[in-house]
Amino acid sequence: RSALGRLGVQWLLLAMLTLIGLIVLRRWLNRPLQRIADLTRADAASANFNRAAVEIGGEMGDLAAAIGSMLGRIDRMNRELAERERAFQELFQFAPVALISIGPDGKITEANDSAAALFGCPNEAALIGTEVLDAIQPRDRAMFRQTIDRLELNRVLRCEMQLRIDQRAVDVAVQLASVHDAQGELKLVRMSLVDISRSKQLLDQISEQRRLLDLVFNHMSDAILLIDREQQVLTANRQLGRLLNVEPGALLNKPYDPASLWGAIDPIEPETFAQQLQRLLDDPAQSGQTQFETHRGSFSFQVVPVGDEMDRSVGQLWVVQEVTAQVRNRRLLEQQSQQLRAVQQMGRHLHSTGGVGPLLDRLTLALREVMDVEMVGVTLRVSEPTVRCTLRIHGGDAPMTWPNAADVAEAVRCQLMPCVLADRATRFWSDLPGSETWTAPFAELGLEALAATALHARQSNQGILWIARRGGRRIERHHLYLLEALAPMISSALYNAQLRDHLVDLGLTDPATALPNEQQFQLMVKHMADDPQAHWAVLMFGLKDVEKTVSDQGKAQVDRMMNRLADVMRNCCRSTDLPCRYNDDTLVVLSRGSKERQAKDLSERILQRLASNVADTGEIHLPPITCAVGLAACPADATDTGEVVALAQQRLTEALQANADDHVAIPANARTR
């Protein structure tokens, strides 16, 4: 029993010692863990864990070091993410394109400065919470919704649409990207918008210029071929197709082989022909010209380099003309030189002619002189229900003086004009159908050669221009050149004359000078009131003793004189200036964008031109008359439009009164006040 008691005491002591040891061991192990736990609860930095690792040592120190290293990596990653977020925010805010984000409700949640500028807002905050659909044109809203719906299938989509901003339309190219949450639901849509209004305008202008270029090429009588720097065909006109018996469209974007292409004209020396053409092709920066004899006649090849704005060669223009005989060519050049001078003179006459009736009378007279043919005519379509067309025929000293001219007019009206307008091309007698019915009146007059071309403006037919010659005298090539060259000019002159007649009918144009009248001048002055700070001036040219001239020589003489003065003013004024006839004895110029000094220079320039032109007026004999100028400028003199006009009129009256005792021609007594 004593032994068992001692053994029990020993086991109890051993248990107590073991418990004490475990407590000591636990406290020894728990202290570093407690320190690590305290650092963790305090969100300590990685440096604190590294310092604790050195102090603790052992495996617990390794644990603290691992935690510190992990926190260090997390800190670096957070810094990198913060820098990326900051860079993204700066990129988003200052991006050169407009960037916005819209939520599922269609409202804008984010926007940058470029977006605010595009939408016309003072800052990006003004865009937040607005409906993006409100800025989209109604016709494009359905397309925009469909694009948003397709984002479920394609994360990035592109489209073009038009915005309506401050009552103006803005074309934009839009790129959309979707952002989804963890469940795959659409969270927001990011959009980048680029203003392409100017680009679309440029594309439209390029397309229009290309159309006009093709139109000009096709109206030229020479065969024309344009190639690029890669020696591929860019365009070819109809004359080239007729010459080579090919379809011009079949040549486009094909490699240009001059020997093969032009071999269709059957050169007499094919090898020399091919070598010279290849030499012209191989030197794109130099212009060149050569002439060849072929079995079909003589042909002149002219090659002109085409350069860009930096004078870099970007292509070549090939112009091919048939010159069958050198003598005939020289005669043609002489005739063209004479006729170009005549055309220039005729152009001045057409420019100074008022309505359609006087224009047709002067036109037929001038055309017969320029063309050197026996009969010339202009036939115009008329929109009145009771009148089919109007025409002028000149075959002698005065219109409609030949016998049987009425039958000729009927044939032209009923049969010739519809045939020519059917395809808008230059037509010959032999090309026109039904010649046995409508040519009898021409044959009775001994006319056996005829050519006609269409007159059209703004895509609508105006009428035809035609010439006829006696038997034994054919229509020459220079006649065709003139017909095709004069047709656009005559069409424009006729269109302008029709517009002038229409303006006269509306009561906005003075019939004597073809200038806007006082009513139109007052309308333009009222528009200037929209911008009180704009610079503009009124120049009133007053003519004295007009009433005396009317009583002595009649109003027609005054109208002729005023028409002459109006022409001088048109030539002196800029495109932004508006010359008008204010009343019977006053012409006025509304000079937009001119300051007082510029307006005074304009008035002096007009007076100087009057001094050099009015004194020598040809058939117009001007009576002695005094001209003075009254000038007022905005905002230098006044900002109210009525005050500016009244002040100019007052100064004109003062200038005329200062000249009250003098009655001499304009050059001597022109005065500006």
XYZ file of C-alpha atoms in Angstrom:
673
model
C 0.000 0.000 0.000
C 2.870 2.320 0.824
C 4.493 1.509 -2.522
C 1.285 2.150 -4.379
C 0.896 5.449 -2.515
C 4.371 6.534 -3.479
C 3.745 5.445 -7.051
C 0.517 7.474 -7.122
C 2.292 10.529 -5.739
C 4.976 10.148 -8.388
C 2.403 9.875 -11.198
C 0.598 12.925 -9.813
C 3.812 14.902 -9.723
C 4.629 13.683 -13.242
C 1.207 14.768 -14.470
C 1.565 18.154 -12.847
C 5.016 18.642 -14.343
C 3.690 17.574 -17.751
C 0.789 20.010 -17.479
C 3.133 22.799 -16.443
C 5.423 21.931 -19.375
C 2.524 21.920 -21.799
C 1.383 25.295 -20.472
C 4.898 26.691 -20.837
C 5.207 25.132 -24.335
C 1.806 26.517 -25.338
C 2.740 30.026 -24.163
C 6.056 29.707 -25.979
C 4.297 28.616 -29.187
C 1.282 30.922 -28.837
C 3.267 34.155 -28.442
C 4.551 34.328 -32.055
C 1.182 33.128 -33.357
C -0.534 35.769 -31.266
C 1.813 38.415 -32.633
C 1.145 37.286 -36.197
C -2.608 37.269 -35.490
C -2.398 40.791 -33.981
C -0.546 42.047 -37.041
C -3.124 40.417 -39.272
C -6.050 41.939 -37.354
C -4.358 45.365 -37.483
C -3.911 45.128 -41.302
C -0.230 45.688 -40.785
C 2.039 46.399 -43.707
C 4.390 43.843 -45.130
C 7.330 45.592 -43.443
C 5.856 44.817 -39.990
C 5.574 41.124 -40.853
C 9.155 41.092 -42.120
C 10.373 42.725 -38.908
C 8.393 40.231 -36.824
C 9.874 37.344 -38.839
C 13.388 38.465 -37.882
C 12.474 38.804 -34.218
C 10.512 35.523 -33.952
C 12.774 33.317 -36.014
C 12.213 29.661 -36.634
C 9.253 28.253 -38.445
C 6.945 30.946 -37.068
C 9.355 33.531 -38.418
C 9.192 31.818 -41.814
C 5.393 32.001 -41.615
C 5.548 35.735 -40.805
C 8.052 36.272 -43.645
C 5.764 34.410 -46.086
C 2.826 36.537 -45.024
C 4.930 39.698 -45.379
C 6.093 38.650 -48.839
C 2.509 37.916 -49.870
C 1.362 41.305 -48.590
C 4.218 42.960 -50.472
C 3.115 41.334 -53.698
C -0.478 42.388 -52.992
C 0.653 45.981 -52.362
C 2.596 46.042 -55.635
C -0.380 44.630 -57.489
C -2.670 47.230 -55.890
C -0.292 50.019 -56.866
C -0.149 48.720 -60.420
C -3.935 48.449 -60.530
C -4.258 51.979 -59.144
C -1.836 53.304 -61.739
C -3.695 51.491 -64.479
C -7.002 52.811 -63.168
C -5.604 56.337 -63.067
C -4.171 55.955 -66.561
C -7.486 54.576 -67.785
C -9.365 57.486 -66.221
C -6.977 59.982 -67.829
C -7.236 58.180 -71.160
C -11.017 58.118 -70.869
C -11.254 61.747 -69.824
C -8.810 63.223 -72.335
C -9.312 60.823 -75.235
C -9.430 62.589 -78.639
C -12.734 60.841 -79.402
C -16.026 61.156 -77.574
C -16.502 58.319 -75.027
C -19.702 57.659 -73.090
C -21.187 54.783 -71.104
C -24.896 54.069 -70.939
C -26.750 51.883 -68.478
C -29.543 49.374 -69.141
C -32.059 52.216 -68.830
C -30.469 54.060 -71.760
C -29.130 56.929 -69.647
C -25.547 58.160 -69.812
C -23.498 57.154 -66.770
C -20.021 58.295 -67.864
C -18.701 60.836 -70.367
C -15.458 62.605 -71.197
C -14.579 66.134 -72.345
C -14.724 65.201 -76.021
C -18.252 63.847 -75.562
C -19.327 67.063 -73.874
C -17.901 69.083 -76.773
C -19.609 66.829 -79.334
C -23.018 67.093 -77.627
C -22.637 70.844 -77.068
C -22.557 70.641 -73.235
C -20.397 72.868 -70.989
C -18.846 69.818 -69.254
C -19.203 66.089 -68.996
C -21.276 66.325 -65.806
C -24.098 67.910 -67.816
C -24.383 64.692 -69.844
C -24.732 62.337 -66.883
C -28.294 61.061 -66.530
C -29.498 62.215 -69.965
C -31.165 59.903 -72.474
C -28.852 59.095 -75.361
C -31.836 58.444 -77.641
C -32.907 62.075 -77.293
C -29.816 63.177 -79.248
C -30.243 60.592 -82.037
C -32.226 61.424 -85.144
C -35.619 59.625 -85.040
C -34.891 57.701 -88.238
C -31.728 56.171 -86.669
C -33.171 55.202 -83.283
C -34.473 51.801 -84.411
C -31.087 50.932 -85.883
C -29.400 51.972 -82.621
C -31.707 49.712 -80.570
C -31.039 46.792 -82.912
C -27.294 47.347 -82.547
C -27.627 47.259 -78.734
C -29.587 44.005 -78.975
C -26.900 42.405 -81.137
C -24.285 43.129 -78.465
C -25.388 39.899 -76.745
C -23.877 38.002 -79.673
C -21.026 40.318 -80.596
C -19.164 42.148 -77.872
C -17.992 44.952 -80.248
C -20.161 46.425 -83.010
C -19.872 49.429 -85.324
C -22.499 51.593 -86.964
C -23.079 55.081 -88.340
C -25.890 57.365 -87.332
C -26.818 61.029 -87.201
C -27.187 63.161 -84.089
C -29.318 66.284 -83.743
C -27.378 68.851 -81.703
C -28.403 72.500 -81.391
C -30.616 72.287 -84.502
C -27.761 70.945 -86.602
C -27.140 67.444 -87.903
C -23.878 65.700 -87.015
C -22.872 62.412 -88.655
C -20.929 60.114 -86.302
C -19.266 56.732 -86.510
C -20.071 54.711 -83.378
C -18.260 51.728 -81.871
C -20.075 49.895 -79.077
C -18.695 47.426 -76.520
C -20.697 45.623 -73.842
C -19.742 45.126 -70.181
C -21.411 42.218 -68.327
C -21.546 41.342 -64.633
C -20.630 37.985 -63.040
C -24.021 36.511 -63.910
C -23.623 37.488 -67.589
C -26.222 40.260 -67.446
C -25.569 43.411 -69.498
C -24.241 45.972 -67.033
C -23.488 48.916 -69.338
C -22.514 49.753 -72.907
C -19.435 51.784 -73.708
C -19.584 53.909 -76.869
C -16.958 55.829 -78.815
C -18.271 58.467 -81.226
C -16.260 60.113 -83.995
C -17.605 63.116 -85.903
C -17.464 62.148 -89.601
C -19.577 65.018 -90.950
C -16.602 66.616 -92.651
C -15.444 63.252 -93.979
C -18.859 62.557 -95.495
C -18.899 66.011 -97.040
C -15.452 65.391 -98.507
C -16.539 62.012 -99.843
C -19.605 63.600 -101.396
C -17.435 66.326 -102.895
C -14.986 63.745 -104.241
C -17.857 61.770 -105.719
C -19.319 64.920 -107.254
C -15.923 65.983 -108.609
C -15.415 62.519 -110.071
C -18.841 62.734 -111.690
C -18.069 66.179 -113.081
C -14.669 64.970 -114.258
C -16.279 62.072 -116.102
C -18.873 64.454 -117.509
C -16.181 66.828 -118.761
C -14.136 63.971 -120.191
C -17.123 62.526 -122.012
C -18.006 65.911 -123.486
C -14.527 66.454 -124.872
C -14.022 65.588 -128.494
C -10.571 64.005 -127.992
C -9.921 60.486 -126.753
C -8.771 60.758 -123.124
C -7.174 58.159 -120.884
C -6.101 58.684 -117.256
C -3.716 56.221 -115.575
C -2.332 56.124 -112.013
C 1.229 55.704 -110.779
C 0.805 51.925 -110.891
C 0.091 52.262 -114.626
C -3.497 51.121 -114.277
C -6.385 52.768 -116.110
C -8.455 55.104 -113.889
C -10.871 56.489 -116.471
C -11.490 56.631 -120.200
C -14.042 58.698 -122.077
C -16.566 57.706 -124.702
C -14.511 59.166 -127.530
C -11.712 56.732 -126.739
C -14.184 53.860 -126.813
C -15.443 54.985 -130.205
C -11.934 55.344 -131.546
C -10.811 51.879 -130.422
C -14.219 50.216 -130.720
C -14.180 49.103 -127.087
C -16.356 49.732 -124.046
C -14.589 52.330 -121.824
C -15.752 50.595 -118.645
C -13.971 47.404 -119.684
C -10.607 49.237 -119.487
C -10.949 50.469 -115.903
C -8.503 49.128 -113.283
C -6.678 47.141 -115.977
C -2.894 47.342 -116.590
C -2.097 49.883 -119.300
C -0.160 48.457 -122.260
C 0.004 51.311 -124.813
C 1.259 49.207 -127.741
C -1.523 46.656 -127.332
C -4.289 49.187 -126.623
C -3.483 51.667 -129.385
C -2.599 48.953 -131.878
C -6.272 49.040 -132.880
C -5.615 52.216 -134.915
C -3.248 50.123 -137.121
C 0.083 52.070 -137.071
C 2.221 51.969 -140.189
C 5.420 51.317 -138.171
C 4.305 49.180 -135.210
C 7.743 48.765 -133.609
C 8.581 52.472 -133.618
C 5.053 53.205 -132.492
C 5.370 50.829 -129.507
C 8.823 52.118 -128.503
C 7.843 55.785 -128.477
C 4.650 55.161 -126.531
C 6.536 53.039 -123.996
C 9.103 55.817 -123.597
C 6.302 58.265 -122.797
C 4.882 55.814 -120.271
C 8.224 55.126 -118.551
C 8.829 58.807 -117.731
C 5.710 59.777 -115.749
C 7.131 63.092 -114.498
C 7.685 64.551 -117.970
C 5.145 65.712 -120.497
C 5.547 64.629 -124.083
C 3.918 64.728 -127.468
C 4.341 62.634 -130.564
C 2.512 62.021 -133.824
C 2.043 58.817 -135.803
C 0.840 57.870 -139.224
C -1.586 54.989 -139.316
C -3.669 53.299 -141.933
C -6.658 55.120 -140.461
C -5.022 58.568 -140.576
C -2.669 60.690 -138.494
C -2.910 60.748 -134.692
C -1.305 63.055 -132.163
C -0.477 61.626 -128.716
C -0.028 64.111 -125.884
C 0.967 62.897 -122.414
C 0.610 65.237 -119.415
C 1.879 64.315 -115.919
C -0.654 64.609 -113.096
C 0.736 65.727 -109.739
C -0.607 66.208 -106.220
C -0.382 69.306 -104.036
C 3.282 68.443 -103.284
C 4.091 68.282 -107.018
C 4.617 64.541 -106.780
C 3.686 62.545 -109.838
C 0.549 60.475 -109.267
C -0.427 59.572 -112.807
C -0.556 60.505 -116.472
C -3.206 61.989 -118.730
C -3.149 60.714 -122.310
C -4.947 62.819 -124.921
C -5.222 61.393 -128.431
C -6.391 63.513 -131.333
C -6.761 62.609 -134.978
C -4.840 65.035 -137.230
C -5.295 63.555 -140.659
C -3.726 66.423 -142.633
C -1.255 69.039 -141.420
C -2.709 71.768 -143.586
C -6.170 71.030 -142.356
C -4.838 71.054 -138.834
C -3.294 74.512 -139.258
C -6.510 75.783 -140.784
C -8.408 74.279 -137.895
C -6.141 76.024 -135.380
C -6.589 79.333 -137.137
C -10.331 78.875 -137.241
C -10.383 77.895 -133.592
C -8.327 80.947 -132.667
C -10.734 83.231 -134.478
C -13.736 81.441 -133.109
C -12.426 81.460 -129.545
C -12.105 85.223 -129.755
C -15.612 85.335 -131.172
C -16.811 83.014 -128.406
C -15.172 85.243 -125.810
C -16.912 88.245 -127.277
C -20.163 86.328 -127.466
C -19.756 85.308 -123.835
C -19.529 88.966 -122.826
C -22.638 89.728 -124.846
C -24.501 86.831 -123.252
C -23.421 87.949 -119.795
C -24.811 91.443 -120.334
C -28.137 90.282 -121.825
C -31.205 90.388 -119.606
C -34.136 88.060 -120.312
C -34.573 84.975 -122.462
C -36.042 86.809 -125.463
C -33.177 89.314 -125.944
C -30.713 86.528 -125.222
C -32.096 84.326 -128.018
C -32.023 87.220 -130.504
C -28.433 88.082 -129.701
C -27.434 84.422 -129.470
C -28.584 83.415 -132.953
C -26.905 86.445 -134.505
C -23.607 85.761 -132.716
C -23.731 82.000 -133.420
C -24.155 82.514 -137.137
C -21.098 84.771 -137.186
C -19.033 82.364 -135.079
C -20.098 79.189 -136.895
C -19.935 80.638 -140.416
C -22.928 78.545 -141.510
C -26.019 79.375 -143.542
C -28.582 78.766 -140.825
C -28.429 78.490 -137.054
C -31.232 77.930 -134.590
C -31.966 77.631 -130.887
C -35.138 75.830 -129.820
C -36.215 75.862 -126.158
C -38.849 73.881 -124.358
C -41.552 75.904 -122.594
C -43.477 74.784 -119.530
C -46.669 76.638 -120.477
C -49.516 74.208 -121.301
C -50.548 76.103 -124.438
C -47.047 76.613 -125.863
C -44.777 73.697 -126.669
C -41.528 75.577 -127.285
C -39.961 78.858 -128.316
C -37.268 79.149 -131.001
C -35.106 81.567 -132.939
C -33.791 80.826 -136.429
C -31.207 83.024 -138.126
C -30.518 82.551 -141.802
C -29.683 86.024 -143.051
C -29.639 89.639 -141.985
C -32.535 89.146 -139.559
C -34.303 86.211 -137.906
C -36.953 84.303 -139.907
C -36.225 86.064 -143.224
C -35.754 82.989 -145.413
C -38.655 81.663 -147.478
C -40.354 78.658 -145.986
C -38.719 79.370 -142.591
C -41.995 78.627 -140.817
C -41.961 75.066 -142.197
C -38.380 74.682 -140.963
C -39.437 75.865 -137.528
C -42.294 73.354 -137.438
C -39.985 70.489 -138.474
C -37.481 71.438 -135.776
C -40.188 71.788 -133.139
C -42.076 68.594 -133.809
C -39.451 66.088 -135.009
C -35.849 67.271 -134.762
C -35.890 68.363 -131.119
C -37.491 65.161 -129.702
C -34.916 63.020 -131.574
C -31.923 64.992 -130.242
C -33.219 65.188 -126.656
C -33.845 61.454 -126.588
C -30.164 60.678 -125.858
C -28.648 64.165 -125.237
C -25.950 63.620 -127.854
C -24.700 65.549 -130.864
C -26.610 64.203 -133.852
C -26.146 64.500 -137.615
C -28.701 64.538 -140.363
C -27.867 60.929 -141.221
C -28.191 59.806 -137.576
C -31.720 61.110 -137.122
C -34.693 58.849 -137.894
C -37.568 59.761 -140.188
C -35.514 62.097 -142.367
C -37.907 61.699 -145.294
C -40.648 63.513 -143.340
C -38.929 66.420 -141.618
C -36.042 67.252 -143.982
C -38.211 68.477 -146.877
C -38.300 72.127 -145.668
C -34.496 72.102 -145.337
C -34.047 70.578 -148.795
C -36.262 73.268 -150.344
C -33.843 75.854 -148.955
C -30.829 73.956 -150.325
C -29.691 72.803 -146.865
C -28.310 69.274 -146.948
C -26.019 69.085 -143.881
C -27.233 69.474 -140.330
C -25.893 68.897 -136.798
C -27.685 69.401 -133.500
C -26.764 69.068 -129.823
C -28.817 69.115 -126.649
C -28.987 72.008 -124.201
C -29.588 70.948 -120.632
C -29.020 72.409 -117.184
C -29.438 70.866 -113.721
C -30.254 67.440 -115.188
C -33.213 68.768 -117.199
C -33.553 69.287 -120.943
C -33.726 72.907 -122.058
C -33.811 72.443 -125.805
C -31.424 72.051 -128.740
C -28.810 74.071 -130.621
C -28.556 73.266 -134.337
C -26.732 74.420 -137.464
C -27.379 73.730 -141.173
C -25.290 74.181 -144.345
C -25.988 74.319 -148.051
C -25.379 71.423 -150.391
C -21.675 70.830 -151.088
C -20.587 72.293 -147.735
C -20.411 69.747 -144.953
C -20.354 70.113 -141.204
C -16.666 70.291 -140.257
C -15.036 69.010 -137.117
C -14.529 72.493 -135.725
C -18.275 72.976 -135.960
C -18.698 69.968 -133.685
C -16.080 71.315 -131.289
C -17.928 74.601 -131.112
C -21.301 72.960 -130.679
C -20.073 70.831 -127.784
C -18.057 73.670 -126.231
C -20.770 76.293 -126.568
C -23.637 74.091 -125.392
C -22.753 74.246 -121.639
C -22.089 78.008 -121.815
C -25.332 78.664 -123.692
C -27.243 76.408 -121.286
C -25.881 78.349 -118.306
C -26.679 81.689 -119.955
C -30.219 80.546 -120.760
C -30.710 79.193 -117.244
C -29.502 82.480 -115.743
C -31.746 84.431 -118.113
C -34.707 82.304 -117.067
C -33.853 82.948 -113.425
C -33.628 86.672 -114.107
C -37.015 86.586 -115.814
C -38.405 84.676 -112.858
C -36.966 87.200 -110.391
C -38.441 90.021 -112.438
C -41.797 88.242 -112.298
C -41.432 87.952 -108.531
C -40.742 91.665 -108.281
C -37.264 91.218 -106.684
C -35.138 92.313 -109.649
C -34.861 95.572 -111.521
C -35.574 94.753 -115.204
C -33.302 97.495 -116.572
C -30.091 96.495 -114.749
C -30.888 92.894 -113.727
C -29.807 93.928 -110.227
C -31.773 93.179 -107.043
C -34.246 95.959 -106.357
C -34.860 97.962 -103.194
C -37.186 95.309 -101.755
C -34.500 92.628 -101.938
C -31.920 95.087 -100.587
C -34.107 95.811 -97.555
C -34.545 92.079 -96.948
C -30.775 91.561 -96.949
C -30.270 94.539 -94.620
C -32.778 93.042 -92.163
C -30.694 89.846 -92.080
C -27.678 91.904 -90.969
C -29.552 92.803 -87.768
C -29.121 89.219 -86.544
C -25.476 89.980 -85.696
C -25.106 93.562 -84.353
C -21.319 93.160 -84.019
C -20.802 92.120 -87.651
C -18.881 94.484 -89.919
C -20.769 95.688 -92.987
C -21.257 98.875 -94.932
C -23.751 100.567 -97.235
C -22.460 102.503 -100.280
C -25.068 104.616 -102.084
C -24.161 105.934 -105.549
C -26.438 108.852 -106.437
C -26.818 110.131 -110.016
C -27.977 113.699 -110.459
C -30.117 115.198 -113.228
C -31.726 111.838 -114.073
C -35.125 113.500 -114.346
C -33.745 116.000 -116.861
C -32.218 113.172 -118.896
C -35.542 111.332 -118.903
C -37.365 114.414 -120.153
C -34.724 115.182 -122.792
C -33.810 111.733 -124.118
C -36.341 109.312 -122.660
C -36.265 106.657 -119.980
C -34.704 104.065 -122.335
C -31.496 106.114 -122.460
C -31.351 106.241 -118.667
C -31.962 102.491 -118.416
C -29.108 101.838 -120.834
C -26.874 104.105 -118.814
C -27.856 102.460 -115.524
C -27.282 99.024 -117.055
C -23.763 100.109 -118.009
C -23.096 101.412 -114.496
C -24.447 98.159 -113.039
C -21.966 96.146 -115.137
C -19.098 98.275 -113.831
C -20.242 97.741 -110.252
C -20.552 93.962 -110.746
C -16.952 93.794 -111.955
C -15.662 95.833 -109.012
C -17.563 94.140 -106.205
C -16.512 90.994 -104.390
C -18.597 87.851 -104.304
C -19.818 88.817 -100.798
C -20.996 92.270 -101.943
C -24.578 92.832 -103.115
C -25.078 95.607 -105.720
C -28.721 96.736 -106.028
C -30.807 99.417 -107.710
C -32.223 101.468 -104.879
C -34.411 103.758 -106.983
C -34.431 105.512 -110.371
C -31.279 107.556 -109.716
C -29.481 105.552 -107.010
C -27.446 102.372 -107.011
C -26.468 100.822 -103.680
C -23.909 98.226 -102.585
C -24.325 96.167 -99.405
C -20.725 95.229 -98.584
C -20.796 92.389 -96.052
C -17.705 91.816 -93.926
C -16.217 95.247 -94.755
C -14.951 97.749 -92.243
C -15.132 101.493 -92.886
C -11.689 101.684 -94.511
C -12.382 98.700 -96.763
C -15.745 100.139 -97.799
C -14.139 103.475 -98.674
C -11.521 101.659 -100.786
C -14.340 99.833 -102.588
C -16.155 103.093 -103.343
C -12.975 104.673 -104.705
C -12.302 101.590 -106.807
C -15.799 101.770 -108.314
C -15.421 105.477 -109.046
C -12.053 104.901 -110.704
C -13.514 102.147 -112.838
C -16.403 104.443 -113.754
C -13.894 107.119 -114.715
C -12.126 104.741 -117.112
C -15.207 102.969 -118.518
C -18.183 105.321 -118.504
C -16.367 107.940 -120.547
C -16.003 105.449 -123.421
C -19.234 103.492 -123.735
C -19.382 102.681 -127.426
C -22.930 103.073 -128.664
C -24.112 104.508 -125.310
C -23.725 108.293 -125.300
C -23.996 109.403 -121.692
C -25.226 112.908 -120.939
C -23.297 115.084 -118.486
C -24.140 113.812 -115.027
C -22.802 113.988 -111.486
C -22.125 110.894 -109.374
C -21.599 110.994 -105.609
C -21.258 108.337 -102.938
C -22.684 108.235 -99.444
C -21.092 105.661 -97.116
C -22.034 104.337 -93.687
C -20.540 101.388 -91.816
C -21.667 99.124 -88.989
C -20.751 99.193 -86.145
C -18.436 102.196 -86.717
C -21.298 104.632 -87.465
C -24.288 102.811 -85.976
C -25.477 99.334 -85.029
C -29.135 99.722 -86.008
C -29.651 98.711 -89.645
C -32.163 101.471 -90.289
C -29.782 104.076 -88.902
C -26.939 102.804 -91.117
C -29.065 103.052 -94.277
C -30.463 106.445 -93.277
C -26.979 107.758 -92.512
C -25.684 106.590 -95.899
C -28.628 108.302 -97.618
C -28.010 111.505 -95.646
C -24.337 111.537 -96.597
C -25.253 110.909 -100.236
C -27.567 113.945 -100.177
C -24.797 116.071 -98.657
C -22.325 114.859 -101.289
C -24.751 115.690 -104.120
C -25.457 119.131 -102.676
C -21.735 119.805 -102.464
C -21.623 119.264 -106.255
C -24.773 121.272 -106.971
C -23.146 123.785 -109.354
C -21.271 121.237 -111.468
C -22.871 119.192 -114.275
C -20.073 117.169 -115.807
C -19.443 113.537 -116.625
C -18.911 111.030 -113.845
C -15.065 110.878 -114.134
C -14.714 114.565 -113.355
C -17.140 114.957 -110.489
C -17.209 111.595 -108.678
C -17.254 112.268 -104.967
C -17.348 110.111 -101.843
C -18.646 111.303 -98.497
